[in-house]
Short mmCIF file of N, CA and C in Angstrom, two decimals:
data_model
loop_
_atom_site.label_atom_id
_atom_site.label_comp_id
_atom_site.label_asym_id
_atom_site.label_seq_id
_atom_site.Cartn_x
_atom_site.Cartn_y
_atom_site.Cartn_z
N MET A 1 80.14 79.72 106.94
CA MET A 1 79.42 81.29 107.10
C MET A 1 78.11 81.22 107.83
N THR A 2 77.15 80.15 108.01
CA THR A 2 75.85 80.12 108.98
C THR A 2 76.79 79.77 110.05
N ASP A 3 77.60 79.50 110.72
CA ASP A 3 78.01 79.29 112.38
C ASP A 3 78.55 80.35 112.85
N ILE A 4 78.13 81.79 112.31
CA ILE A 4 79.11 82.97 113.19
C ILE A 4 78.10 83.07 114.18
N LYS A 5 77.75 83.50 115.10
CA LYS A 5 77.05 84.09 115.88
C LYS A 5 77.70 85.30 116.47
N LEU A 6 77.00 86.22 116.88
CA LEU A 6 76.92 87.89 117.13
C LEU A 6 76.92 87.68 119.05
N PRO A 7 78.08 88.13 119.42
CA PRO A 7 77.82 88.31 120.65
C PRO A 7 77.68 89.17 121.42
N PRO A 8 76.49 89.32 122.47
CA PRO A 8 76.28 89.96 123.39
C PRO A 8 76.44 91.17 123.62
N LEU A 9 75.38 91.96 123.12
CA LEU A 9 75.60 93.46 123.93
C LEU A 9 76.28 93.91 124.95
N ARG A 10 77.40 94.10 125.47
CA ARG A 10 77.41 94.46 126.31
C ARG A 10 76.90 95.66 127.29
N SER A 11 76.55 96.03 128.35
CA SER A 11 75.87 96.58 129.45
C SER A 11 76.86 98.15 129.15
N LEU A 12 76.00 99.67 129.11
CA LEU A 12 77.33 100.32 128.67
C LEU A 12 77.67 101.09 130.34
N ASP A 13 76.93 100.27 131.40
CA ASP A 13 78.14 100.13 132.76
C ASP A 13 79.11 99.11 132.13
N ASP A 14 79.04 98.75 131.93
CA ASP A 14 80.59 98.05 131.18
C ASP A 14 81.36 98.04 130.70
N PHE A 15 80.87 98.67 129.31
CA PHE A 15 81.62 98.84 128.76
C PHE A 15 81.99 100.48 128.86
N LEU A 16 81.78 101.75 129.80
CA LEU A 16 82.06 102.94 129.73
C LEU A 16 81.55 103.65 131.14
N LEU A 17 80.53 103.25 131.40
CA LEU A 17 80.05 104.15 132.77
C LEU A 17 80.95 102.72 133.95
N GLY A 18 80.26 103.40 135.20
CA GLY A 18 80.73 102.41 136.18
C GLY A 18 81.77 101.55 137.23
N SER A 19 81.81 100.37 135.79
CA SER A 19 82.54 99.29 136.38
C SER A 19 83.52 99.60 135.71
N ALA A 20 83.52 99.84 134.25
CA ALA A 20 84.67 99.85 133.70
C ALA A 20 85.77 100.43 133.93
N ARG A 21 86.65 100.37 134.54
CA ARG A 21 88.41 100.45 134.59
C ARG A 21 89.20 100.85 133.31
N PHE A 22 89.97 102.25 132.87
CA PHE A 22 90.59 102.28 132.40
C PHE A 22 92.52 102.32 132.98
N ALA A 23 93.34 102.33 132.20
CA ALA A 23 94.53 102.72 132.06
C ALA A 23 95.09 102.47 131.46
N VAL A 24 96.23 103.65 131.13
CA VAL A 24 97.25 103.83 130.11
C VAL A 24 98.35 102.39 129.92
N PRO A 25 97.65 101.70 128.73
CA PRO A 25 98.81 100.16 129.05
C PRO A 25 100.58 100.78 129.19
N ASP A 26 100.94 99.42 128.69
CA ASP A 26 102.47 99.36 129.28
C ASP A 26 103.43 99.57 127.96
N VAL A 27 104.08 100.70 126.98
CA VAL A 27 104.13 100.66 126.06
C VAL A 27 105.22 99.55 126.24
N ARG A 28 106.54 99.58 127.41
CA ARG A 28 107.35 98.73 126.68
C ARG A 28 106.79 97.21 126.92
N ASN A 29 105.81 96.92 127.37
CA ASN A 29 105.07 95.75 126.72
C ASN A 29 104.53 94.85 125.81
N LEU A 30 104.23 94.42 124.55
CA LEU A 30 103.70 94.77 123.33
C LEU A 30 102.93 93.48 123.91
N ASP A 31 103.54 92.51 124.19
CA ASP A 31 102.70 91.67 124.21
C ASP A 31 102.06 91.34 124.97
N ARG A 32 101.52 92.08 125.85
CA ARG A 32 100.80 92.34 126.67
C ARG A 32 99.67 93.39 126.77
N TRP A 33 100.52 94.61 125.97
CA TRP A 33 99.01 95.29 125.33
C TRP A 33 98.78 94.93 123.66
N ASN A 34 99.03 93.39 123.10
CA ASN A 34 98.47 93.27 122.28
C ASN A 34 97.46 91.91 122.52
N ASN A 35 97.62 91.55 123.44
CA ASN A 35 96.78 91.04 124.09
C ASN A 35 95.30 91.39 125.19
N ARG A 36 95.97 92.39 125.43
CA ARG A 36 94.58 93.60 125.95
C ARG A 36 94.00 93.71 124.95
N ILE A 37 94.26 94.14 123.73
CA ILE A 37 93.67 94.52 122.45
C ILE A 37 92.49 93.81 122.06
N ILE A 38 93.70 92.93 121.19
CA ILE A 38 92.53 91.04 120.93
C ILE A 38 91.06 91.07 121.49
N ASN A 39 91.29 91.08 123.21
CA ASN A 39 90.49 90.30 123.75
C ASN A 39 89.63 91.45 124.73
N ASN A 40 89.81 92.75 124.52
CA ASN A 40 88.78 93.24 124.78
C ASN A 40 87.88 93.96 123.44
N LEU A 41 88.74 93.28 122.08
CA LEU A 41 87.97 93.36 120.91
C LEU A 41 87.06 92.46 120.56
N LEU A 42 87.58 91.15 120.99
CA LEU A 42 86.57 90.20 120.92
C LEU A 42 85.63 90.13 122.21
N TYR A 43 85.66 90.81 123.49
CA TYR A 43 84.33 90.82 124.33
C TYR A 43 83.86 92.03 123.66
N TYR A 44 84.15 92.77 123.20
CA TYR A 44 83.39 94.53 123.19
C TYR A 44 82.75 93.97 121.52
N GLN A 45 83.20 93.45 121.07
CA GLN A 45 82.92 93.71 119.55
C GLN A 45 81.63 93.89 119.02
N SER A 46 80.22 94.05 119.85
CA SER A 46 79.36 94.11 119.07
C SER A 46 78.74 95.75 119.66
N ASN A 47 79.10 96.06 120.87
CA ASN A 47 79.34 96.89 121.08
C ASN A 47 80.50 98.39 120.34
N TYR A 48 81.19 98.06 119.70
CA TYR A 48 82.11 98.60 119.08
C TYR A 48 81.95 98.40 117.90
N PHE A 49 81.15 97.41 117.25
CA PHE A 49 79.83 97.97 115.56
C PHE A 49 79.59 98.71 115.86
N VAL A 50 78.24 98.01 117.16
CA VAL A 50 77.09 99.57 117.45
C VAL A 50 78.16 100.59 117.88
N SER A 51 78.95 101.16 117.74
CA SER A 51 79.04 102.63 117.99
C SER A 51 79.94 102.93 117.09
N ALA A 52 80.53 102.05 116.25
CA ALA A 52 81.41 102.16 114.57
C ALA A 52 80.46 102.76 113.63
N LEU A 53 78.84 101.78 114.01
CA LEU A 53 78.30 102.53 112.67
C LEU A 53 77.29 103.28 113.53
N VAL A 54 76.86 103.71 114.74
CA VAL A 54 76.84 105.08 115.18
C VAL A 54 76.85 106.55 114.62
N LEU A 55 78.33 105.92 114.64
CA LEU A 55 79.29 107.61 114.39
C LEU A 55 78.96 107.50 113.03
N LEU A 56 79.21 106.73 112.13
CA LEU A 56 79.67 106.85 110.65
C LEU A 56 78.11 107.13 110.27
N LEU A 57 76.81 106.92 110.82
CA LEU A 57 75.29 107.60 110.38
C LEU A 57 74.79 108.89 110.27
N LEU A 58 76.33 109.26 112.23
CA LEU A 58 75.80 110.21 112.34
C LEU A 58 76.75 111.60 111.26
N LEU A 59 77.97 110.94 110.90
CA LEU A 59 78.65 111.70 109.60
C LEU A 59 77.97 111.20 108.50
N GLY A 60 77.15 110.42 108.17
CA GLY A 60 76.37 109.92 107.09
C GLY A 60 75.09 111.26 106.90
N TYR A 61 74.48 111.58 108.42
CA TYR A 61 74.03 112.81 108.49
C TYR A 61 73.78 114.28 107.88
N CYS A 62 75.23 114.47 107.82
CA CYS A 62 75.78 115.62 108.43
C CYS A 62 76.05 115.73 107.02
N GLN A 63 77.33 114.74 106.54
CA GLN A 63 78.20 114.97 104.64
C GLN A 63 77.38 114.14 103.46
N PRO A 64 76.16 113.45 103.86
CA PRO A 64 75.82 112.62 102.98
C PRO A 64 76.31 112.22 101.83
N PHE A 65 76.29 113.05 101.06
CA PHE A 65 76.73 113.00 99.55
C PHE A 65 78.65 112.90 99.51
N GLN A 66 78.77 113.31 100.12
CA GLN A 66 80.08 113.38 99.74
C GLN A 66 81.01 111.28 101.16
N LEU A 67 79.80 111.07 101.77
CA LEU A 67 80.19 109.89 102.38
C LEU A 67 79.22 108.54 101.08
N LEU A 68 78.70 109.42 100.30
CA LEU A 68 78.52 108.02 99.15
C LEU A 68 79.08 107.93 98.74
N VAL A 69 80.32 109.49 97.41
CA VAL A 69 81.03 109.20 96.66
C VAL A 69 82.19 108.27 96.88
N GLY A 70 82.50 109.17 98.37
CA GLY A 70 84.14 108.60 99.04
C GLY A 70 84.04 107.35 99.42
N GLY A 71 82.71 106.21 99.88
CA GLY A 71 82.74 105.17 99.72
C GLY A 71 82.40 103.87 98.64
N VAL A 72 81.68 104.67 97.04
CA VAL A 72 82.01 104.28 95.79
C VAL A 72 83.46 103.82 96.50
N VAL A 73 84.40 105.10 95.96
CA VAL A 73 85.28 105.55 95.61
C VAL A 73 86.65 104.05 96.59
N VAL A 74 87.03 104.30 97.40
CA VAL A 74 87.22 103.34 98.00
C VAL A 74 86.91 101.57 97.87
N THR A 75 85.42 101.90 97.83
CA THR A 75 85.11 100.50 97.09
C THR A 75 85.73 99.80 96.26
N LEU A 76 85.56 100.95 95.20
CA LEU A 76 86.22 100.66 94.09
C LEU A 76 87.50 100.07 93.87
N MET A 77 88.20 100.87 94.77
CA MET A 77 90.04 100.87 95.18
C MET A 77 90.29 99.37 95.73
N PHE A 78 88.63 98.85 96.59
CA PHE A 78 88.91 97.74 96.95
C PHE A 78 89.03 96.81 96.44
N LEU A 79 87.95 96.70 95.40
CA LEU A 79 87.60 95.37 94.19
C LEU A 79 89.11 95.76 93.63
N GLY A 80 89.41 96.80 92.68
CA GLY A 80 90.99 96.75 92.37
C GLY A 80 91.67 95.82 92.40
N PHE A 81 92.09 96.23 94.08
CA PHE A 81 93.24 95.09 94.47
C PHE A 81 92.71 94.09 94.57
N ILE A 82 91.73 93.91 95.43
CA ILE A 82 91.04 92.31 95.42
C ILE A 82 91.71 91.67 93.97
N TRP A 83 90.60 92.28 93.28
CA TRP A 83 90.58 91.22 91.68
C TRP A 83 92.72 91.19 91.36
N ALA A 84 94.22 91.98 92.01
CA ALA A 84 94.74 92.67 91.33
C ALA A 84 95.58 91.10 92.10
N ALA A 85 94.70 90.91 93.27
CA ALA A 85 95.44 89.96 94.56
C ALA A 85 95.42 88.50 93.49
N GLU A 86 93.59 88.23 93.09
CA GLU A 86 93.66 87.30 92.77
C GLU A 86 94.26 86.60 91.33
N ASN A 87 94.12 87.93 90.55
CA ASN A 87 94.87 87.62 89.43
C ASN A 87 96.89 87.71 89.33
N GLN A 88 96.84 88.37 90.26
CA GLN A 88 98.63 88.56 90.10
C GLN A 88 99.27 87.58 91.09
N ALA A 89 99.84 87.01 91.36
CA ALA A 89 100.84 86.22 91.78
C ALA A 89 101.71 86.82 92.91
N PRO A 90 102.60 87.16 92.58
CA PRO A 90 103.21 88.52 93.59
C PRO A 90 102.40 89.72 94.32
N VAL A 91 101.40 89.88 94.18
CA VAL A 91 99.96 91.01 94.47
C VAL A 91 99.76 89.61 96.11
N ARG A 92 99.76 88.71 94.94
CA ARG A 92 98.73 87.74 96.40
C ARG A 92 99.80 86.94 97.44
N ARG A 93 100.71 87.15 96.94
CA ARG A 93 102.12 86.59 98.23
C ARG A 93 102.20 88.05 99.48
N PHE A 94 102.36 89.36 98.71
CA PHE A 94 101.97 90.40 99.45
C PHE A 94 100.69 90.63 100.48
N ARG A 95 100.03 90.60 99.79
CA ARG A 95 98.31 90.21 100.56
C ARG A 95 98.80 89.75 101.74
N ARG A 96 98.76 88.05 101.81
CA ARG A 96 98.87 87.48 102.75
C ARG A 96 100.51 87.27 103.47
N ASN A 97 101.19 88.01 103.54
CA ASN A 97 102.58 88.26 104.38
C ASN A 97 102.15 89.11 104.75
N TYR A 98 101.83 90.43 104.16
CA TYR A 98 101.19 92.03 104.93
C TYR A 98 100.40 92.05 105.15
N PRO A 99 99.44 92.01 105.46
CA PRO A 99 97.50 92.21 105.63
C PRO A 99 96.87 93.44 105.26
N SER A 100 97.82 93.48 107.00
CA SER A 100 98.26 95.39 107.24
C SER A 100 98.62 96.63 106.64
N ALA A 101 99.88 96.54 105.67
CA ALA A 101 100.62 97.14 104.92
C ALA A 101 99.81 97.46 103.81
N CYS A 102 99.18 95.84 103.12
CA CYS A 102 97.65 95.73 102.27
C CYS A 102 96.32 96.74 102.61
N LEU A 103 96.14 96.71 103.49
CA LEU A 103 95.20 97.26 104.10
C LEU A 103 94.93 98.94 103.84
N ALA A 104 96.93 99.26 104.60
CA ALA A 104 96.87 100.87 104.42
C ALA A 104 97.34 101.25 103.30
N ALA A 105 97.93 100.08 102.13
CA ALA A 105 98.15 101.16 100.47
C ALA A 105 96.67 101.54 100.20
N ILE A 106 95.86 100.42 100.51
CA ILE A 106 94.53 100.59 99.72
C ILE A 106 93.53 102.15 100.30
N LEU A 107 93.73 102.47 101.36
CA LEU A 107 93.78 104.06 102.08
C LEU A 107 94.50 104.45 101.41
N LEU A 108 95.46 103.90 101.67
CA LEU A 108 95.97 105.85 100.93
C LEU A 108 96.13 106.01 99.65
N ALA A 109 96.11 105.32 98.56
CA ALA A 109 95.90 105.37 97.82
C ALA A 109 94.30 105.43 97.27
N SER A 110 93.14 105.38 98.08
CA SER A 110 92.09 106.00 97.84
C SER A 110 91.73 107.41 98.69
N TYR A 111 92.94 107.42 99.33
CA TYR A 111 92.90 108.77 100.06
C TYR A 111 93.94 109.69 98.34
N MET A 112 94.41 109.45 97.71
CA MET A 112 95.03 110.05 96.72
C MET A 112 94.06 109.65 95.99
N VAL A 113 93.33 109.29 96.02
CA VAL A 113 92.64 109.34 94.67
C VAL A 113 91.46 110.34 95.20
N LEU A 114 91.42 110.32 96.47
CA LEU A 114 89.61 111.22 96.22
C LEU A 114 90.13 112.12 96.86
N SER A 115 91.45 112.64 97.26
CA SER A 115 91.68 114.30 97.93
C SER A 115 91.69 115.03 96.66
N VAL A 116 91.34 115.07 95.20
CA VAL A 116 90.87 115.79 94.52
C VAL A 116 89.54 116.43 94.95
N VAL A 117 88.74 114.78 94.99
CA VAL A 117 87.55 115.06 95.36
C VAL A 117 87.28 115.28 96.97
N GLY A 118 86.77 116.33 97.35
CA GLY A 118 86.92 116.11 98.58
C GLY A 118 85.61 114.71 100.15
N ALA A 119 85.59 113.74 98.78
CA ALA A 119 84.33 113.30 99.10
C ALA A 119 85.45 112.18 100.02
N VAL A 120 86.75 111.94 99.50
CA VAL A 120 87.48 111.06 100.29
C VAL A 120 87.59 111.22 101.23
N ALA A 121 88.10 112.05 101.75
CA ALA A 121 88.07 112.88 102.97
C ALA A 121 87.05 112.71 104.32
N VAL A 122 86.43 113.06 103.95
CA VAL A 122 84.58 112.41 104.87
C VAL A 122 85.18 111.19 104.54
N PHE A 123 84.17 110.17 104.28
CA PHE A 123 84.49 108.98 103.48
C PHE A 123 86.07 107.91 105.00
N LEU A 124 86.71 108.84 104.40
CA LEU A 124 88.11 108.37 105.24
C LEU A 124 87.24 108.76 107.05
N PHE A 125 87.52 110.09 107.21
CA PHE A 125 87.22 110.45 108.33
C PHE A 125 86.17 108.70 109.25
N GLY A 126 85.03 108.93 108.26
CA GLY A 126 83.95 108.42 108.44
C GLY A 126 85.07 107.25 108.89
N ILE A 127 85.67 106.40 108.47
CA ILE A 127 85.81 105.28 109.10
C ILE A 127 87.26 105.06 109.34
N PHE A 128 87.90 106.47 109.82
CA PHE A 128 89.03 106.46 110.88
C PHE A 128 88.99 106.66 112.02
N PHE A 129 87.34 107.49 112.26
CA PHE A 129 87.28 107.94 113.69
C PHE A 129 86.57 107.05 114.59
N PRO A 130 85.89 105.89 114.11
CA PRO A 130 85.79 104.89 114.84
C PRO A 130 86.53 104.04 115.09
N LEU A 131 87.97 103.83 113.93
CA LEU A 131 88.50 103.40 114.21
C LEU A 131 89.65 102.98 115.13
N LEU A 132 89.40 104.52 115.20
CA LEU A 132 90.44 105.00 116.38
C LEU A 132 90.24 105.33 117.45
N MET A 133 89.01 105.55 117.62
CA MET A 133 87.83 104.88 119.28
C MET A 133 88.10 103.39 119.50
N VAL A 134 87.47 102.90 118.67
CA VAL A 134 87.63 101.70 118.88
C VAL A 134 89.52 101.26 119.58
N LEU A 135 90.36 101.66 118.94
CA LEU A 135 91.50 101.07 119.45
C LEU A 135 91.70 101.19 120.22
N ILE A 136 91.15 102.60 120.68
CA ILE A 136 92.05 103.40 121.95
C ILE A 136 90.62 103.18 123.34
N HIS A 137 89.60 102.76 123.47
CA HIS A 137 89.38 101.47 123.88
C HIS A 137 89.46 100.73 124.31
N ALA A 138 89.90 99.38 123.31
CA ALA A 138 89.95 98.69 123.46
C ALA A 138 91.68 98.58 123.88
N SER A 139 92.86 99.28 123.93
CA SER A 139 93.91 99.19 124.40
C SER A 139 94.08 100.44 126.18
N VAL A 140 92.34 100.66 126.30
CA VAL A 140 93.03 100.99 128.09
C VAL A 140 92.02 100.91 128.70
N ARG A 141 91.50 100.11 127.70
CA ARG A 141 89.95 99.00 128.63
C ARG A 141 91.04 97.87 129.50
N LEU A 142 90.38 98.08 131.16
CA LEU A 142 91.33 96.78 131.28
C LEU A 142 90.15 96.02 131.72
N ARG A 143 90.47 94.70 131.36
CA ARG A 143 89.96 93.26 131.81
C ARG A 143 89.69 93.08 132.74
N SER A 144 88.15 93.00 132.49
CA SER A 144 87.44 92.55 133.95
C SER A 144 87.97 90.91 134.16
N LEU A 145 87.27 90.26 135.32
CA LEU A 145 87.18 88.37 135.33
C LEU A 145 86.08 88.69 134.76
N LYS A 146 85.13 88.91 134.78
CA LYS A 146 84.12 88.69 133.21
C LYS A 146 84.47 88.11 132.67
N ASN A 147 85.56 89.35 131.66
CA ASN A 147 85.00 89.35 130.17
C ASN A 147 86.61 88.71 130.11
N LYS A 148 87.72 87.82 131.66
CA LYS A 148 88.68 86.87 130.61
C LYS A 148 87.93 85.32 130.78
N LEU A 149 87.38 85.96 131.67
CA LEU A 149 86.15 84.32 131.61
C LEU A 149 85.08 83.82 129.87
N GLU A 150 84.88 85.49 129.90
CA GLU A 150 84.44 85.25 128.63
C GLU A 150 85.19 84.67 127.13
N ASN A 151 86.22 85.44 127.30
CA ASN A 151 86.72 85.09 126.41
C ASN A 151 88.24 83.80 126.65
N LYS A 152 88.00 83.06 127.41
CA LYS A 152 88.54 82.26 127.53
C LYS A 152 87.31 81.18 127.16
N LEU A 153 85.87 80.91 127.56
CA LEU A 153 85.59 80.04 127.09
C LEU A 153 84.81 80.54 124.81
N GLU A 154 84.89 81.61 124.89
CA GLU A 154 84.94 81.91 123.40
C GLU A 154 86.31 81.47 122.72
N SER A 155 87.02 81.32 122.57
CA SER A 155 88.69 81.34 122.34
C SER A 155 88.03 79.92 121.18
N ILE A 156 87.92 78.91 122.09
CA ILE A 156 87.09 77.63 122.11
C ILE A 156 86.45 77.83 120.51
N GLY A 157 85.67 79.00 120.55
CA GLY A 157 84.21 78.76 119.15
C GLY A 157 84.51 80.29 118.31
N LEU A 158 86.23 80.69 118.24
CA LEU A 158 86.95 82.08 117.68
C LEU A 158 86.32 82.17 116.64
N LYS A 159 86.28 81.66 115.95
CA LYS A 159 85.78 81.70 114.47
C LYS A 159 84.85 81.61 114.38
N ARG A 160 84.18 81.52 115.33
CA ARG A 160 82.20 82.01 114.56
C ARG A 160 81.51 82.82 114.98
N THR A 161 82.69 83.82 115.22
CA THR A 161 82.14 85.80 115.81
C THR A 161 82.79 86.23 114.62
N PRO A 162 82.20 87.83 114.22
CA PRO A 162 82.88 88.29 113.16
C PRO A 162 84.41 89.31 113.36
N MET A 163 84.44 89.56 114.72
CA MET A 163 85.41 90.03 115.06
C MET A 163 86.31 88.82 114.97
N GLY A 164 86.26 87.58 115.51
CA GLY A 164 87.56 86.15 115.84
C GLY A 164 87.74 86.07 114.07
N LEU A 165 86.47 85.72 112.53
CA LEU A 165 87.17 85.53 111.77
C LEU A 165 87.74 87.37 111.55
N LEU A 166 88.33 88.44 111.57
CA LEU A 166 89.07 89.78 111.36
C LEU A 166 90.60 88.90 112.05
N LEU A 167 90.18 88.40 113.24
CA LEU A 167 91.59 88.68 113.91
C LEU A 167 92.55 87.01 112.89
N GLU A 168 91.28 86.61 112.84
CA GLU A 168 91.87 85.19 111.57
C GLU A 168 92.81 85.60 110.40
N ALA A 169 92.08 86.07 110.15
CA ALA A 169 92.45 87.18 108.94
C ALA A 169 93.82 87.88 108.96
N LEU A 170 94.16 88.10 109.96
CA LEU A 170 94.68 88.80 109.90
C LEU A 170 96.06 88.23 110.65
N GLY A 171 96.25 86.92 110.45
CA GLY A 171 97.01 86.21 111.48
C GLY A 171 96.86 86.48 113.44
N GLN A 172 95.72 87.50 113.80
CA GLN A 172 96.04 86.98 115.31
C GLN A 172 94.85 85.86 116.18
N GLU A 173 95.25 85.07 115.60
CA GLU A 173 94.25 84.27 116.30
C GLU A 173 94.58 83.44 117.53
N GLN A 174 95.65 82.73 117.22
CA GLN A 174 96.44 82.62 118.00
C GLN A 174 96.44 83.65 119.31
N GLU A 175 96.23 84.91 119.88
CA GLU A 175 96.67 85.26 120.72
C GLU A 175 95.27 85.01 121.29
N ALA A 176 94.28 85.38 120.80
CA ALA A 176 93.05 84.80 121.16
C ALA A 176 92.82 84.18 122.74
N GLY A 177 91.96 85.20 123.60
CA GLY A 177 91.75 84.25 124.64
C GLY A 177 93.41 83.59 125.91
N SER A 178 94.50 84.07 125.42
CA SER A 178 94.82 83.83 126.55
C SER A 178 95.37 84.95 127.33
#
């Protein structure tokens, strides 16, 4: 874990403004769309992290208690799932084979537990809204020549960035850099 390097923060001009180009992805070509998302996640990961943090802090400023209670409940749900996955073989196999479904199940269970307490909705909104913004940007942001070159260079050291580790855990590392 000591080899993890954070990539640089990309300029606002490159991320959103002047030189940024956006287009609706071709939903008929899922491989190309997936490739665009993965490469944008790798290239702009620092910008996405900062954007998500700013949105979460803004929500924390507006609804601090609800965000804290919601965070505690979701954390307990994750810990319970991790304990079950480590101690129960069928759960461990399911987690390995369907990581996205496991994440959705944890978040759904968290939502059901917290629907009784309004704080869960606040916390989940604080998590889902930044994720939605990241996925929308990664989907519609066209890659520049600099982005393509950087991704080719970073694909060698893919496992040394936080996003590279996350993509590897989700089984997407072979897609990156292509």
